[in-house]
mmCIF file of C-alpha atoms and ligand atoms in Angstrom:
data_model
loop_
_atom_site.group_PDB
_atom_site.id
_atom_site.type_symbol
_atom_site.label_atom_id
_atom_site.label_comp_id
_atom_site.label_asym_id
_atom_site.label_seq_id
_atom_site.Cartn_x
_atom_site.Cartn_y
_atom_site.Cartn_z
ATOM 1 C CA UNK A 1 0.000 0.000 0.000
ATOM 2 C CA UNK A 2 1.095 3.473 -1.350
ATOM 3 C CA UNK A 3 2.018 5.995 1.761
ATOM 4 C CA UNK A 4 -0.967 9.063 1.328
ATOM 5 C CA UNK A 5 0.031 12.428 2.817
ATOM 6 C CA UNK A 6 -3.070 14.903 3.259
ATOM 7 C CA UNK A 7 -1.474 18.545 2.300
ATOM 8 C CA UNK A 8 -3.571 21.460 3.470
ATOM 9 C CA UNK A 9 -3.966 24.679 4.762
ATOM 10 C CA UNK A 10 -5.536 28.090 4.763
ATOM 11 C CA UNK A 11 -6.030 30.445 1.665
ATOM 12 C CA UNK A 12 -2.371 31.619 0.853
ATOM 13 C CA UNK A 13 -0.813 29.836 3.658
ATOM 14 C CA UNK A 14 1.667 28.032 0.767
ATOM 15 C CA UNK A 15 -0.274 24.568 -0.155
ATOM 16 C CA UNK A 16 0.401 24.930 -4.323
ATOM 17 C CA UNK A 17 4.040 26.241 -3.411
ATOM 18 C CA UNK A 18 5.001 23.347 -1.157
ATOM 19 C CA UNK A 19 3.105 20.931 -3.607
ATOM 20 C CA UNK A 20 4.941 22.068 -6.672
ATOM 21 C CA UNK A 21 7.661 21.434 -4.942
ATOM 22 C CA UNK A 22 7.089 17.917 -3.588
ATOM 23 C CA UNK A 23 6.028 17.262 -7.909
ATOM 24 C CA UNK A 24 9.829 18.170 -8.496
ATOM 25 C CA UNK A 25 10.521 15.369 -6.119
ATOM 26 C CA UNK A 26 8.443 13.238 -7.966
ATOM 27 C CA UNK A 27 5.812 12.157 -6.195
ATOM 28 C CA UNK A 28 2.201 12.897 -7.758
ATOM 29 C CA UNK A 29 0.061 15.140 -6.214
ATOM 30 C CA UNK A 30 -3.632 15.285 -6.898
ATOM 31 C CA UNK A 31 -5.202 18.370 -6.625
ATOM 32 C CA UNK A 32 -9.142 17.975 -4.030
ATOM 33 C CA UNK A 33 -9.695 22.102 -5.845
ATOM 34 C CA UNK A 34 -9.035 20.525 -9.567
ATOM 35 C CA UNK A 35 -10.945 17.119 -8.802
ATOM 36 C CA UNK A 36 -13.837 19.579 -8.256
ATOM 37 C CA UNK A 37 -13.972 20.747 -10.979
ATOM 38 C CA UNK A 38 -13.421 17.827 -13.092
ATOM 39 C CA UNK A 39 -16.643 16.153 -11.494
ATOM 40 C CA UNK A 40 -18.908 18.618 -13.249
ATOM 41 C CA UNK A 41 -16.800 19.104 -16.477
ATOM 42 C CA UNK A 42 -19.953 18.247 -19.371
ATOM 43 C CA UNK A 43 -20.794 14.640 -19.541
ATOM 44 C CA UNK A 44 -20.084 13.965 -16.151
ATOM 45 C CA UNK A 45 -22.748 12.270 -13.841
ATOM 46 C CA UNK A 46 -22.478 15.161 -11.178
ATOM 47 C CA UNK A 47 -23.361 17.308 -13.529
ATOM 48 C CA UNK A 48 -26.617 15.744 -15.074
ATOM 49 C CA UNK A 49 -27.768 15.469 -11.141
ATOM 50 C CA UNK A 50 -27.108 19.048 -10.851
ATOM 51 C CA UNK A 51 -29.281 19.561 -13.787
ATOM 52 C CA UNK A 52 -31.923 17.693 -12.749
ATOM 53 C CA UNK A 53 -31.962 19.438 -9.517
ATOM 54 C CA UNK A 54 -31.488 22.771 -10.375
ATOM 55 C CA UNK A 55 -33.355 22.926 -13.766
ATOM 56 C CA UNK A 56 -31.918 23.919 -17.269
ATOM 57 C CA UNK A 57 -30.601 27.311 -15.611
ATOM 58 C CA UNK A 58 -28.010 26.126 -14.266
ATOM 59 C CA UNK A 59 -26.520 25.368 -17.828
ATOM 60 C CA UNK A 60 -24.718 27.309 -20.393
ATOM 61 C CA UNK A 61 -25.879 26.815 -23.893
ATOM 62 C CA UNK A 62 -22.515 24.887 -24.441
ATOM 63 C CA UNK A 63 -24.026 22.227 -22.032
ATOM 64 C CA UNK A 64 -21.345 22.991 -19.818
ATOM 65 C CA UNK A 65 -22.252 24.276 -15.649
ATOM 66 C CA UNK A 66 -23.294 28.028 -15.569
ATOM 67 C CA UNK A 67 -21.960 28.615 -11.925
ATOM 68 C CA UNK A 68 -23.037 32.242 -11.986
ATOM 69 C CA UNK A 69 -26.469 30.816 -11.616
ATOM 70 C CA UNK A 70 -26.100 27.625 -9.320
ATOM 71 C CA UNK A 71 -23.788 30.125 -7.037
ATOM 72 C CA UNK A 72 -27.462 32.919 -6.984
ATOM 73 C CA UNK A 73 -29.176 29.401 -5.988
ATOM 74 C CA UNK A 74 -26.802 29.015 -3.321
ATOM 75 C CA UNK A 75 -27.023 32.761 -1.859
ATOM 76 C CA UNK A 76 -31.196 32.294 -2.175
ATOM 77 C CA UNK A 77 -31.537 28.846 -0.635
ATOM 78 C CA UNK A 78 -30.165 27.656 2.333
ATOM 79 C CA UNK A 79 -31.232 24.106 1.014
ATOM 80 C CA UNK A 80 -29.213 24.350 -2.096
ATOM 81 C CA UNK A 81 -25.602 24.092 -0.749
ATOM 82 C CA UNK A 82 -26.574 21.293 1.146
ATOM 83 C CA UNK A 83 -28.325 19.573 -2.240
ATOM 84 C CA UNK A 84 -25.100 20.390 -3.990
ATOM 85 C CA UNK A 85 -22.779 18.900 -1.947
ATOM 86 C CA UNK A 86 -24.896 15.546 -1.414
ATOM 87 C CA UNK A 87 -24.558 15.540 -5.351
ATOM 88 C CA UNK A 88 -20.940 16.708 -5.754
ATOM 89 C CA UNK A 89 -18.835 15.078 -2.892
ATOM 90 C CA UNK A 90 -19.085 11.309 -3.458
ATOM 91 C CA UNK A 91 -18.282 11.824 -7.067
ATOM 92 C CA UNK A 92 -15.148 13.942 -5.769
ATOM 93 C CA UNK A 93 -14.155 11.192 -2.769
ATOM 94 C CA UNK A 94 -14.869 8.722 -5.853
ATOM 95 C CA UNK A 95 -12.178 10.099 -7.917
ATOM 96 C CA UNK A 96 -9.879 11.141 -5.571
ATOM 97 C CA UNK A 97 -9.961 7.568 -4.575
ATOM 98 C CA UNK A 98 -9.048 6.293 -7.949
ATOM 99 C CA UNK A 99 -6.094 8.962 -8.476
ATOM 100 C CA UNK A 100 -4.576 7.931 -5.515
ATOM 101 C CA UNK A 101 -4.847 4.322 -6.091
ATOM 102 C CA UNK A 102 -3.398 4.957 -9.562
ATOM 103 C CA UNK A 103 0.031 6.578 -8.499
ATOM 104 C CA UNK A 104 2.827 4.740 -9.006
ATOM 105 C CA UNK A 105 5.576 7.181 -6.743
ATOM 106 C CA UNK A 106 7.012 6.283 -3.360
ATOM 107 C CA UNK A 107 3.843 8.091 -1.905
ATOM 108 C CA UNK A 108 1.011 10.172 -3.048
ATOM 109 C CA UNK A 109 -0.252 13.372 -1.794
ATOM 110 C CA UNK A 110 -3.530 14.599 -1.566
ATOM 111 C CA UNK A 111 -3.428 18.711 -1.449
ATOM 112 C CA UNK A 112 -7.527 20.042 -0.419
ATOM 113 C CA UNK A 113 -7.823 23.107 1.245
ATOM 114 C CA UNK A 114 -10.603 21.638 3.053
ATOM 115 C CA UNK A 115 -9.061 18.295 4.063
ATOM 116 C CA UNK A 116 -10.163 18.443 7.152
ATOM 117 C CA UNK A 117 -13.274 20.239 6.473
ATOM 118 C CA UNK A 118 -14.412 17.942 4.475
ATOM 119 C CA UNK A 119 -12.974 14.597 6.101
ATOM 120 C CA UNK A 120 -11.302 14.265 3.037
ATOM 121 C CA UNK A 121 -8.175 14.023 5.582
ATOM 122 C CA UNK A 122 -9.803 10.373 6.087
ATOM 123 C CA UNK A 123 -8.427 9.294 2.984
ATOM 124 C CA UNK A 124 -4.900 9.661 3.822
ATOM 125 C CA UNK A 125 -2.311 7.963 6.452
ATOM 126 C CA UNK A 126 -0.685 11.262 7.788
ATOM 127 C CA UNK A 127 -1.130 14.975 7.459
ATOM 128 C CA UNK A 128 1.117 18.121 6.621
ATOM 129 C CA UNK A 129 -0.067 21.775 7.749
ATOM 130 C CA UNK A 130 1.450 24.196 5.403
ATOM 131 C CA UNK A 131 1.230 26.934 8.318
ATOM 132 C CA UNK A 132 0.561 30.853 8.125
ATOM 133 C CA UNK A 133 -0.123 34.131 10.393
ATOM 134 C CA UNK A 134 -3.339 35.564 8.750
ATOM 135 C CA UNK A 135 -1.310 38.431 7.942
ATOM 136 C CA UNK A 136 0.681 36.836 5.772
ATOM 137 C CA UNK A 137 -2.054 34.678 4.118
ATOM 138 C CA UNK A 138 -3.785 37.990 3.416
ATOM 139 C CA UNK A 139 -0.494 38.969 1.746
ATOM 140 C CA UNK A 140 0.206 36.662 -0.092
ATOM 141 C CA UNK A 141 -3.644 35.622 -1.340
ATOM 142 C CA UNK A 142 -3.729 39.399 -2.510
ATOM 143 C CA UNK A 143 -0.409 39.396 -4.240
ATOM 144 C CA UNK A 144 -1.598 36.375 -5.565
ATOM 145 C CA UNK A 145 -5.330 37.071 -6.829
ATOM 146 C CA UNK A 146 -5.156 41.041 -6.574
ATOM 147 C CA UNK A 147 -8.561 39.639 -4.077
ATOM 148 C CA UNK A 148 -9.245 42.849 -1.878
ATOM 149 C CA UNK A 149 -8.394 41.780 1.855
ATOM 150 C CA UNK A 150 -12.011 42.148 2.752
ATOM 151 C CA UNK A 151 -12.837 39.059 0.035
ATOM 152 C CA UNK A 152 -9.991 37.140 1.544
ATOM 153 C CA UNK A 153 -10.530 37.805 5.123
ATOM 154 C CA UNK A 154 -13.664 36.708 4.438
ATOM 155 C CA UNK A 155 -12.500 33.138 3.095
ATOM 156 C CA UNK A 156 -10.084 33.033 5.745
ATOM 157 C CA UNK A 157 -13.536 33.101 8.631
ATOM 158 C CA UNK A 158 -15.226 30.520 6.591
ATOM 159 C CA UNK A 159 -12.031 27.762 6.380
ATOM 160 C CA UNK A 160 -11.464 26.067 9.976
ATOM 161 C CA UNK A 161 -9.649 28.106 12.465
ATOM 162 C CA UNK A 162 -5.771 27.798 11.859
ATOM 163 C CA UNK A 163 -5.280 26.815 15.899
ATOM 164 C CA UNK A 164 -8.031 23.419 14.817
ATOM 165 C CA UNK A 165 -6.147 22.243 12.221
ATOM 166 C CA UNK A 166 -2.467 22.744 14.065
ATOM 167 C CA UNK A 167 -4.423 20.471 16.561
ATOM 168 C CA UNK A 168 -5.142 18.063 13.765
ATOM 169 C CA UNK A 169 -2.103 17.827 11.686
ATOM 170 C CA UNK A 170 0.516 15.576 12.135
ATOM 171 C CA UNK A 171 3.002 17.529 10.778
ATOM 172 C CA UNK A 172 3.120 21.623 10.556
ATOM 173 C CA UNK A 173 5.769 23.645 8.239
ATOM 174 C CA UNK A 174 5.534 27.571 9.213
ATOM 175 C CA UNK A 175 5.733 29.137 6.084
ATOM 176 C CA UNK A 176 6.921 32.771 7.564
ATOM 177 C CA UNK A 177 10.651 32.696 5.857
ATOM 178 C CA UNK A 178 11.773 32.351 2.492
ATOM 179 C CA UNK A 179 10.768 30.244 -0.246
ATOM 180 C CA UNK A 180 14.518 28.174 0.426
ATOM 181 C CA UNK A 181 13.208 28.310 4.302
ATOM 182 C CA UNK A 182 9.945 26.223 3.353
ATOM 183 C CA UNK A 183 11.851 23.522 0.935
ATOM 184 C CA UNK A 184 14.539 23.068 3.442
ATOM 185 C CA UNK A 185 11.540 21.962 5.673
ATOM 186 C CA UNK A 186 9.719 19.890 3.053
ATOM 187 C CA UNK A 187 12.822 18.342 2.380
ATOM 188 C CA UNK A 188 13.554 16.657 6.035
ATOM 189 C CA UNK A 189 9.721 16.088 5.934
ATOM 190 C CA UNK A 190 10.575 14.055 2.460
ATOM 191 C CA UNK A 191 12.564 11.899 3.399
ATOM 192 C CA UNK A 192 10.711 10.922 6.384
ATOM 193 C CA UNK A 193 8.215 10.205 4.258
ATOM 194 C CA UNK A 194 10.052 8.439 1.912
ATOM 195 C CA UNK A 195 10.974 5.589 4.867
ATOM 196 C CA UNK A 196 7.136 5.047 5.500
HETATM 197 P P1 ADP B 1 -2.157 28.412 -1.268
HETATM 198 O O1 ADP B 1 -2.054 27.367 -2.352
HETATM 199 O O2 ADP B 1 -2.034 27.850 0.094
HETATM 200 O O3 ADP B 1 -3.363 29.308 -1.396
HETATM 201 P P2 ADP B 1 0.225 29.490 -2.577
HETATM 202 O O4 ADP B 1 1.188 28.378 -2.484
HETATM 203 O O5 ADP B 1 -0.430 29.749 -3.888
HETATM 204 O O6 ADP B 1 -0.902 29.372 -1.407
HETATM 205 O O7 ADP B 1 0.952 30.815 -2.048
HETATM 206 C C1 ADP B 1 0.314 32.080 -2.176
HETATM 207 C C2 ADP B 1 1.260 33.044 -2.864
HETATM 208 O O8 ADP B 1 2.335 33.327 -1.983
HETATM 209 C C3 ADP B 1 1.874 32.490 -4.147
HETATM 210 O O9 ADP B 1 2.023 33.519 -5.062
HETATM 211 C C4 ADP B 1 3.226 31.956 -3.664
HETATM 212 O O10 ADP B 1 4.203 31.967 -4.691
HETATM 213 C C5 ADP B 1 3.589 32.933 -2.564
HETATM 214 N N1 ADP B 1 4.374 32.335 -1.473
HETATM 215 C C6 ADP B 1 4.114 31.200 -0.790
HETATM 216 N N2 ADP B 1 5.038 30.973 0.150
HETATM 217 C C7 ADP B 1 5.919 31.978 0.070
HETATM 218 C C8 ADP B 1 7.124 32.309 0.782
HETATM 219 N N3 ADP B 1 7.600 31.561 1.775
HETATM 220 N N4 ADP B 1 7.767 33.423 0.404
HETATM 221 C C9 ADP B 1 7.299 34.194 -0.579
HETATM 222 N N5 ADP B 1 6.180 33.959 -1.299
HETATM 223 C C10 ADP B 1 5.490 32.855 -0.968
#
């Protein structure tokens, strides 16, 4: 069995930085944020489900998801996030599943911002906080996404407290130096990892 490391942490805390840099390593990372997406890429099951739940609205004349509207559903009914997700995360655990199962490094790693959140961190063996002051996260996420720090802040109060998820991980990496600061890290985490 195929060591999985769970990779998370807040909005600009450093998860696609310290992934990208595990890739160079070679070990294959797959991506909870891109899986999400894939699930409701046209054709997909998810997708017809959200159609039939939401109505033809909620699709582009392409056939492909109109998130404008299912994100108005979402703001108008409390019931609709819930609906969504009951459609949309067992196709995502599904796939992740099969991704991981379908590496062929030393280990895998599973990078989701909302690996705990989401109990996605179920799916792994062992966990690694990429770690941030919210002052920095705001920093970097606007740097990043010219987002205004109200937008972030705002995705910052609806992820899981950063104390929670120290309390959670089993490894943290403070991301408050340099780039070289954080790989020098990564790197003694590595080859821990590599021994597992
Ligand atoms: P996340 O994936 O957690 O949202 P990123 O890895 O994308 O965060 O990092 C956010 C931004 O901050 C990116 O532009 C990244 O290059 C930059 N960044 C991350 N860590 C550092 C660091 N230690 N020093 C300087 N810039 C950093």
């Amino acid at each position: 069995m195929t060591f999985i490391l769970g990779l998370t942490g807040g909005i600009g805390s450093g998860k696609s930085a310290a992934s990208t840099w595990f890739e160079t390593q070679g070990i294959t990372v797959v991506d909870a944020d891109i899986v999400a997406r894939e699930v409701v890429e046209k054709g997909q099951p998810a997708l017809q489900q959200i159609h039939a739940a939401f109505g033809d609205g909620v699709l582009l004349e392409n056939g492909e998801l109109n998130r404008q509207v299912l994100r108005e559903h979402i703001f108008k009914d409390p019931n609709a996030r819930q609906t969504l997700e009951y459609i949309t995360h067992p196709a995502i655990r599904q796939s992740i599943i099969q991704q991981l199962q379908a590496a062929t490094s030393r280990y895998v790693i599973l990078v989701s911002p909302l690996l705990f959140e989401t109990n996605q961190h179920e799916l792994t063996d062992h966990s690694l906080l990429i770690d941030a002051t919210e002052e920095l996260q705001i920093q970097r996420a606007s740097q990043r996404d010219g987002q205004s720090i109200e937008q972030i802040h705002k995705i910052i109060q609806a992820q899981m407290p950063r104390q929670q998820k120290q309390h959670l991980a089993n490894d943290i990496v403070l991301n408050d130096g340099h780039l070289e600061h954080l790989y020098s890290h990564l790197k003694v985490l590595h080859e821990r990892y590599l021994k597992r």
